[in-house]
Amino acid sequence: MIRGDRFRAALAPSRHQGRCDRTEPSQTRWPRRACGELLTRPESPCPIRTVAMATKDPTAVERANLLNMAKLSIKGLIESALSFGRTLDSDYPPLQQFFVVMEHCLKHGLKVRKSFLSYNKTIWGPLELVEKLYPEAEEIGASVRDLPGLKTPLGRARAWLRLALMQKKMADYLRCLIIQRELLSEFYEYHALMMEEEGAVIVGLLVGLNVIDANLCVKGEDLDSQVGVIDFSMYLKNEEEIGNKERNVQIAAILDQKNYVEELNRQLSSTVSSLHSRVDSLEKSNTKLIEELAIAKNNIIKLQEENHQLRSENELILMRTRQHLEVTKVDVETELQTYKHSRQGLDEMYNDARRQLRDESQLRQDVENELSVQVGMKHEIELAMKLLEKDIHEKQDTLIGLRQQLEEVKAINIEMYQKLQGSEDSLKEKNEIIARLEEKTDKITSAMRQLEQSLSFTQS
C-alpha cells in the first residue's frame, strides 16, 4: 500500500513530465509489483537497495512505470466500459485518465525543438507523421486541423487521440509509427518509450480498446489548457476499500438471491392460481361431458334399433338383386356370343384397310423422295447459273481493263510518233520502240480477240 508521502513521490515524475518532461533524481518512479502496488524510492533506503538503484537505468524505470500505468489504465477502462454497458462520453473518468496516460507515454523522451522565440516540445509532430505512413489517417489529420477551437499543437494531439479512439484505429496508427524508427529518431531520444520495446507492448494493449464504443465531442472541448495529471487513486485501493467492496459484493449477492426467491415465489403463486382456475374449468367441462355421455347412450340405443331395421331391409334387397343378377347373366351370355361372331368380320375388314394404308404410305414416300431429288437439282442449276454470271462479270471486267490498256498504248504511240517527227537524231531508237509497241499491240489485239471469242462462246 502507498501512503500519502509515497503517493506524492510517485505522482511527482508524471507531473513534471506533463509540464517540461524533466524528472528529478529524487522522484524516480519504480515498476509495479505482482500484486499491483506502485513502488517509489523509500525515504530511508537500505544500502543494498541504494546500490541496485544506482546500477539501474532511470529511463528504463520510467518506461516500466509508464508501461504499468498504461496496462492499468487500459484494463480499467475496458472493464469499466463493459460493466457500464453504454457508449462512453468525454466526462467518463477512466477514459480521461487513459488519455492522460497516453499523453505521458507519447511525451517520454521527446526531443526539444528550437523555434524562433522559444523552445518547443510537443507530440503533434510524430502524430502528424502518421498521415504519410498510413493513408487512411489523412482524414483524421484534416479533421483535427479544421477544428476552430484548437490553437496549440498539444490540443491538436489530444483531439487526434480522441478521434483515433472513436475510429478504433489507434493501435493501427501507432503501430505504423513505431515501425519507422529512423523517422521517429527525429522527434524522440534513443531511450524514449516509443523507441523501445515498451512502445510495441503498449500498441499491442491498445488493440483491446476496439471493443469500446466512444462518442466524444471534440469540437466544443477546451483541449489546449487541460492539465494532464495521472490520478493514482483510481488504480490504488487500501484494505478498507477492498473489504468494503467485498462486503458490497456479498450484500449484492444476498440481495440478488432475495430478489430471485421473491420472483420465484411470485411465479409459484401465479402458477397455483392458474392451476386453481384450470381445475374449476376442468370440473365444469367434466359435468358437461357426463351429460353429453348420457345423451350419447340414448342416441346409441336408437341407432341400434335403426340398424336392426336396416339389416332386415338389406336382406330383402340382397335377395331381389340376386334374382335380377341371374336374369341379367343369361342376357349377357347371349350378347357375348353375338359379339364374337360380329368381331370376326370386323377383324377381316380391319386387316384389308391396314394393307391399303401400308401401300398408300409407301407410294407417298416414293413421291416425296422424287420431289426432294427434283428440288436438289433445281438448287444445283441455280448455283451453276450464279457461278456463270459471276464468271461473265469477271471476264467483262478484264475486257474493260484490256481496252483501257489498248487506249493507253494508242496514246503512247501517238506521243512517240510526235516525238519521232520532232527529233530526227533519235529516229532509229524511236523506230525500234514503235516496232516493239506494235508487237505488243498485236499481242494485245490477239488476246482481245481470243477473249471476245471465248466471251461470245460463253454467252452462246
PDB file of C-alpha atoms in Angstrom, residues 111-288:
ATOM      1  CA  LYS A 111      13.282  15.992 -28.171  1.00  0.00           C
ATOM      2  CA  VAL A 112      13.150  19.748 -27.619  1.00  0.00           C
ATOM      3  CA  ARG A 113      12.844  21.670 -30.869  1.00  0.00           C
ATOM      4  CA  LYS A 114      14.176  25.198 -31.112  1.00  0.00           C
ATOM      5  CA  SER A 115      11.846  27.782 -32.624  1.00  0.00           C
ATOM      6  CA  PHE A 116      12.390  31.454 -33.356  1.00  0.00           C
ATOM      7  CA  LEU A 117      11.186  32.706 -29.987  1.00  0.00           C
ATOM      8  CA  SER A 118      11.334  29.742 -27.609  1.00  0.00           C
ATOM      9  CA  TYR A 119      11.888  26.035 -27.217  1.00  0.00           C
ATOM     10  CA  ASN A 120       9.016  23.816 -28.453  1.00  0.00           C
ATOM     11  CA  LYS A 121       8.279  20.295 -27.238  1.00  0.00           C
ATOM     12  CA  THR A 122       5.036  18.671 -28.443  1.00  0.00           C
ATOM     13  CA  ILE A 123       3.712  15.279 -29.518  1.00  0.00           C
ATOM     14  CA  TRP A 124       1.819  16.675 -32.507  1.00  0.00           C
ATOM     15  CA  GLY A 125       4.876  16.260 -34.731  1.00  0.00           C
ATOM     16  CA  PRO A 126       5.110  12.432 -34.618  1.00  0.00           C
ATOM     17  CA  LEU A 127       1.311  12.071 -34.729  1.00  0.00           C
ATOM     18  CA  GLU A 128       1.187  14.275 -37.820  1.00  0.00           C
ATOM     19  CA  LEU A 129       3.760  11.941 -39.375  1.00  0.00           C
ATOM     20  CA  VAL A 130       1.176   9.080 -39.322  1.00  0.00           C
ATOM     21  CA  GLU A 131      -0.606  10.616 -42.341  1.00  0.00           C
ATOM     22  CA  LYS A 132       2.416   9.916 -44.559  1.00  0.00           C
ATOM     23  CA  LEU A 133       2.765   6.328 -43.318  1.00  0.00           C
ATOM     24  CA  TYR A 134      -0.926   5.380 -43.172  1.00  0.00           C
ATOM     25  CA  PRO A 135      -3.075   6.898 -45.979  1.00  0.00           C
ATOM     26  CA  GLU A 136      -6.331   6.298 -44.095  1.00  0.00           C
ATOM     27  CA  ALA A 137      -5.144   8.685 -41.368  1.00  0.00           C
ATOM     28  CA  GLU A 138      -5.311  11.678 -43.722  1.00  0.00           C
ATOM     29  CA  GLU A 139      -8.992  12.172 -42.900  1.00  0.00           C
ATOM     30  CA  ILE A 140      -8.397  12.356 -39.151  1.00  0.00           C
ATOM     31  CA  GLY A 141      -5.469  14.759 -39.626  1.00  0.00           C
ATOM     32  CA  ALA A 142      -7.543  17.072 -41.838  1.00  0.00           C
ATOM     33  CA  SER A 143     -10.396  16.969 -39.307  1.00  0.00           C
ATOM     34  CA  VAL A 144      -8.051  17.979 -36.463  1.00  0.00           C
ATOM     35  CA  ARG A 145      -6.578  20.861 -38.446  1.00  0.00           C
ATOM     36  CA  ASP A 146     -10.061  22.102 -39.373  1.00  0.00           C
ATOM     37  CA  LEU A 147     -11.248  22.305 -35.744  1.00  0.00           C
ATOM     38  CA  PRO A 148     -11.709  26.025 -34.950  1.00  0.00           C
ATOM     39  CA  GLY A 149     -11.100  25.963 -31.188  1.00  0.00           C
ATOM     40  CA  LEU A 150      -7.605  24.398 -31.216  1.00  0.00           C
ATOM     41  CA  LYS A 151      -4.704  26.843 -31.102  1.00  0.00           C
ATOM     42  CA  THR A 152      -1.772  24.777 -29.776  1.00  0.00           C
ATOM     43  CA  PRO A 153      -0.094  21.631 -31.148  1.00  0.00           C
ATOM     44  CA  LEU A 154      -0.797  19.859 -27.836  1.00  0.00           C
ATOM     45  CA  GLY A 155      -4.533  20.499 -28.245  1.00  0.00           C
ATOM     46  CA  ARG A 156      -4.394  19.075 -31.775  1.00  0.00           C
ATOM     47  CA  ALA A 157      -2.585  15.982 -30.498  1.00  0.00           C
ATOM     48  CA  ARG A 158      -5.245  15.455 -27.810  1.00  0.00           C
ATOM     49  CA  ALA A 159      -8.013  15.826 -30.392  1.00  0.00           C
ATOM     50  CA  TRP A 160      -6.154  13.363 -32.671  1.00  0.00           C
ATOM     51  CA  LEU A 161      -6.047  10.745 -29.884  1.00  0.00           C
ATOM     52  CA  ARG A 162      -9.779  11.116 -29.224  1.00  0.00           C
ATOM     53  CA  LEU A 163     -10.712  10.807 -32.894  1.00  0.00           C
ATOM     54  CA  ALA A 164      -8.424   7.774 -33.319  1.00  0.00           C
ATOM     55  CA  LEU A 165     -10.148   6.072 -30.356  1.00  0.00           C
ATOM     56  CA  MET A 166     -13.576   6.740 -31.855  1.00  0.00           C
ATOM     57  CA  GLN A 167     -12.391   5.259 -35.166  1.00  0.00           C
ATOM     58  CA  LYS A 168     -11.000   2.194 -33.298  1.00  0.00           C
ATOM     59  CA  LYS A 169      -7.719   2.550 -35.203  1.00  0.00           C
ATOM     60  CA  MET A 170      -5.398   3.993 -32.581  1.00  0.00           C
ATOM     61  CA  ALA A 171      -3.413   0.747 -32.390  1.00  0.00           C
ATOM     62  CA  ASP A 172      -3.036   0.601 -36.195  1.00  0.00           C
ATOM     63  CA  TYR A 173      -1.864   4.210 -36.441  1.00  0.00           C
ATOM     64  CA  LEU A 174       0.709   3.912 -33.646  1.00  0.00           C
ATOM     65  CA  ARG A 175       1.936   0.546 -34.971  1.00  0.00           C
ATOM     66  CA  CYS A 176       2.805   2.183 -38.293  1.00  0.00           C
ATOM     67  CA  LEU A 177       4.586   4.925 -36.347  1.00  0.00           C
ATOM     68  CA  ILE A 178       6.811   2.758 -34.111  1.00  0.00           C
ATOM     69  CA  ILE A 179       7.932   0.607 -37.062  1.00  0.00           C
ATOM     70  CA  GLN A 180       9.631   3.634 -38.652  1.00  0.00           C
ATOM     71  CA  ARG A 181      12.377   4.141 -36.048  1.00  0.00           C
ATOM     72  CA  GLU A 182      14.505   6.254 -38.369  1.00  0.00           C
ATOM     73  CA  LEU A 183      11.695   8.790 -38.746  1.00  0.00           C
ATOM     74  CA  LEU A 184      10.891   8.667 -35.020  1.00  0.00           C
ATOM     75  CA  SER A 185      14.517   9.424 -34.158  1.00  0.00           C
ATOM     76  CA  GLU A 186      13.915  12.968 -35.410  1.00  0.00           C
ATOM     77  CA  PHE A 187      11.371  13.505 -32.613  1.00  0.00           C
ATOM     78  CA  TYR A 188      12.469  11.138 -29.794  1.00  0.00           C
ATOM     79  CA  GLU A 189      15.653  10.359 -27.922  1.00  0.00           C
ATOM     80  CA  TYR A 190      17.153   6.898 -28.309  1.00  0.00           C
ATOM     81  CA  HIS A 191      15.935   5.892 -24.801  1.00  0.00           C
ATOM     82  CA  ALA A 192      12.338   7.074 -25.326  1.00  0.00           C
ATOM     83  CA  LEU A 193       9.405   4.722 -24.709  1.00  0.00           C
ATOM     84  CA  MET A 194       8.284   4.882 -28.351  1.00  0.00           C
ATOM     85  CA  MET A 195      11.771   3.818 -29.477  1.00  0.00           C
ATOM     86  CA  GLU A 196      11.974   0.779 -27.161  1.00  0.00           C
ATOM     87  CA  GLU A 197      10.042  -2.480 -26.759  1.00  0.00           C
ATOM     88  CA  GLU A 198       7.621  -0.941 -24.271  1.00  0.00           C
ATOM     89  CA  GLY A 199       6.111   1.118 -27.088  1.00  0.00           C
ATOM     90  CA  ALA A 200       5.287  -2.057 -29.044  1.00  0.00           C
ATOM     91  CA  VAL A 201       3.748  -3.604 -25.900  1.00  0.00           C
ATOM     92  CA  ILE A 202       1.523  -0.551 -25.379  1.00  0.00           C
ATOM     93  CA  VAL A 203       0.446  -0.666 -29.030  1.00  0.00           C
ATOM     94  CA  GLY A 204      -0.482  -4.321 -28.565  1.00  0.00           C
ATOM     95  CA  LEU A 205      -2.534  -3.422 -25.483  1.00  0.00           C
ATOM     96  CA  LEU A 206      -4.380  -0.722 -27.434  1.00  0.00           C
ATOM     97  CA  VAL A 207      -5.907  -3.399 -29.687  1.00  0.00           C
ATOM     98  CA  GLY A 208      -8.215  -4.353 -26.797  1.00  0.00           C
ATOM     99  CA  LEU A 209      -9.828  -0.898 -26.945  1.00  0.00           C
ATOM    100  CA  ASN A 210     -11.595  -1.876 -30.184  1.00  0.00           C
ATOM    101  CA  VAL A 211     -14.389  -3.398 -28.055  1.00  0.00           C
ATOM    102  CA  ILE A 212     -15.233   0.057 -26.643  1.00  0.00           C
ATOM    103  CA  ASP A 213     -17.717   2.421 -28.278  1.00  0.00           C
ATOM    104  CA  ALA A 214     -16.979   6.093 -27.556  1.00  0.00           C
ATOM    105  CA  ASN A 215     -18.811   9.237 -28.631  1.00  0.00           C
ATOM    106  CA  LEU A 216     -16.552  12.184 -27.822  1.00  0.00           C
ATOM    107  CA  CYS A 217     -17.425  15.816 -28.610  1.00  0.00           C
ATOM    108  CA  VAL A 218     -14.047  17.281 -29.615  1.00  0.00           C
ATOM    109  CA  LYS A 219     -15.352  20.478 -31.193  1.00  0.00           C
ATOM    110  CA  GLY A 220     -16.597  22.229 -28.059  1.00  0.00           C
ATOM    111  CA  GLU A 221     -13.974  20.931 -25.612  1.00  0.00           C
ATOM    112  CA  ASP A 222     -11.053  23.074 -24.415  1.00  0.00           C
ATOM    113  CA  LEU A 223      -8.121  20.763 -25.134  1.00  0.00           C
ATOM    114  CA  ASP A 224      -5.417  23.430 -25.182  1.00  0.00           C
ATOM    115  CA  SER A 225      -5.499  24.359 -21.495  1.00  0.00           C
ATOM    116  CA  GLN A 226      -6.110  20.943 -19.896  1.00  0.00           C
ATOM    117  CA  VAL A 227      -3.558  19.780 -17.322  1.00  0.00           C
ATOM    118  CA  GLY A 228      -2.605  16.127 -17.764  1.00  0.00           C
ATOM    119  CA  VAL A 229      -2.222  14.674 -14.233  1.00  0.00           C
ATOM    120  CA  ILE A 230      -2.484  10.935 -13.558  1.00  0.00           C
ATOM    121  CA  ASP A 231      -4.973  10.134 -10.774  1.00  0.00           C
ATOM    122  CA  PHE A 232      -3.442   7.145  -8.992  1.00  0.00           C
ATOM    123  CA  SER A 233      -6.407   6.882  -6.627  1.00  0.00           C
ATOM    124  CA  MET A 234      -8.365   5.168  -9.413  1.00  0.00           C
ATOM    125  CA  TYR A 235      -5.856   2.301  -9.520  1.00  0.00           C
ATOM    126  CA  LEU A 236      -4.610   2.096  -5.898  1.00  0.00           C
ATOM    127  CA  LYS A 237      -7.015   0.910  -3.177  1.00  0.00           C
ATOM    128  CA  ASN A 238      -6.455   0.300   0.573  1.00  0.00           C
ATOM    129  CA  GLU A 239      -7.599  -2.678   2.626  1.00  0.00           C
ATOM    130  CA  GLU A 240     -10.702  -0.941   3.927  1.00  0.00           C
ATOM    131  CA  GLU A 241     -11.907  -0.192   0.440  1.00  0.00           C
ATOM    132  CA  ILE A 242     -11.207  -3.786  -0.635  1.00  0.00           C
ATOM    133  CA  GLY A 243     -13.108  -5.091   2.439  1.00  0.00           C
ATOM    134  CA  ASN A 244     -15.995  -2.715   1.772  1.00  0.00           C
ATOM    135  CA  LYS A 245     -16.028  -3.789  -1.829  1.00  0.00           C
ATOM    136  CA  GLU A 246     -16.133  -7.474  -0.815  1.00  0.00           C
ATOM    137  CA  ARG A 247     -18.918  -6.719   1.659  1.00  0.00           C
ATOM    138  CA  ASN A 248     -20.808  -4.814  -1.012  1.00  0.00           C
ATOM    139  CA  VAL A 249     -20.365  -7.755  -3.368  1.00  0.00           C
ATOM    140  CA  GLN A 250     -21.691 -10.154  -0.714  1.00  0.00           C
ATOM    141  CA  ILE A 251     -24.619  -7.853   0.071  1.00  0.00           C
ATOM    142  CA  ALA A 252     -25.350  -7.527  -3.628  1.00  0.00           C
ATOM    143  CA  ALA A 253     -25.251 -11.326  -3.959  1.00  0.00           C
ATOM    144  CA  ILE A 254     -27.631 -11.708  -0.981  1.00  0.00           C
ATOM    145  CA  LEU A 255     -29.988  -9.110  -2.421  1.00  0.00           C
ATOM    146  CA  ASP A 256     -29.848 -10.873  -5.761  1.00  0.00           C
ATOM    147  CA  GLN A 257     -30.725 -14.155  -4.042  1.00  0.00           C
ATOM    148  CA  LYS A 258     -33.553 -12.462  -2.153  1.00  0.00           C
ATOM    149  CA  ASN A 259     -34.900 -10.932  -5.354  1.00  0.00           C
ATOM    150  CA  TYR A 260     -34.586 -14.321  -7.057  1.00  0.00           C
ATOM    151  CA  VAL A 261     -36.534 -16.043  -4.230  1.00  0.00           C
ATOM    152  CA  GLU A 262     -39.213 -13.344  -4.275  1.00  0.00           C
ATOM    153  CA  GLU A 263     -39.536 -13.613  -8.018  1.00  0.00           C
ATOM    154  CA  LEU A 264     -39.701 -17.418  -7.753  1.00  0.00           C
ATOM    155  CA  ASN A 265     -42.385 -17.150  -5.044  1.00  0.00           C
ATOM    156  CA  ARG A 266     -44.345 -14.716  -7.206  1.00  0.00           C
ATOM    157  CA  GLN A 267     -44.127 -17.094 -10.162  1.00  0.00           C
ATOM    158  CA  LEU A 268     -45.208 -20.062  -7.980  1.00  0.00           C
ATOM    159  CA  SER A 269     -48.200 -18.136  -6.620  1.00  0.00           C
ATOM    160  CA  SER A 270     -49.226 -17.190 -10.125  1.00  0.00           C
ATOM    161  CA  THR A 271     -48.898 -20.836 -11.250  1.00  0.00           C
ATOM    162  CA  VAL A 272     -51.006 -22.005  -8.242  1.00  0.00           C
ATOM    163  CA  SER A 273     -53.765 -19.522  -9.058  1.00  0.00           C
ATOM    164  CA  SER A 274     -53.660 -20.581 -12.688  1.00  0.00           C
ATOM    165  CA  LEU A 275     -53.884 -24.260 -11.622  1.00  0.00           C
ATOM    166  CA  HIS A 276     -56.935 -23.492  -9.401  1.00  0.00           C
ATOM    167  CA  SER A 277     -58.692 -21.799 -12.271  1.00  0.00           C
ATOM    168  CA  ARG A 278     -57.750 -24.698 -14.524  1.00  0.00           C
ATOM    169  CA  VAL A 279     -59.224 -27.234 -12.010  1.00  0.00           C
ATOM    170  CA  ASP A 280     -62.501 -25.285 -11.890  1.00  0.00           C
ATOM    171  CA  SER A 281     -62.698 -25.231 -15.658  1.00  0.00           C
ATOM    172  CA  LEU A 282     -61.957 -28.987 -15.789  1.00  0.00           C
ATOM    173  CA  GLU A 283     -64.770 -29.716 -13.283  1.00  0.00           C
ATOM    174  CA  LYS A 284     -67.222 -27.725 -15.357  1.00  0.00           C
ATOM    175  CA  SER A 285     -66.117 -29.489 -18.523  1.00  0.00           C
ATOM    176  CA  ASN A 286     -66.439 -32.881 -16.707  1.00  0.00           C
ATOM    177  CA  THR A 287     -70.109 -32.229 -15.793  1.00  0.00           C
ATOM    178  CA  LYS A 288     -70.783 -31.227 -19.395  1.00  0.00           C
TER     179      LYS A 288
END
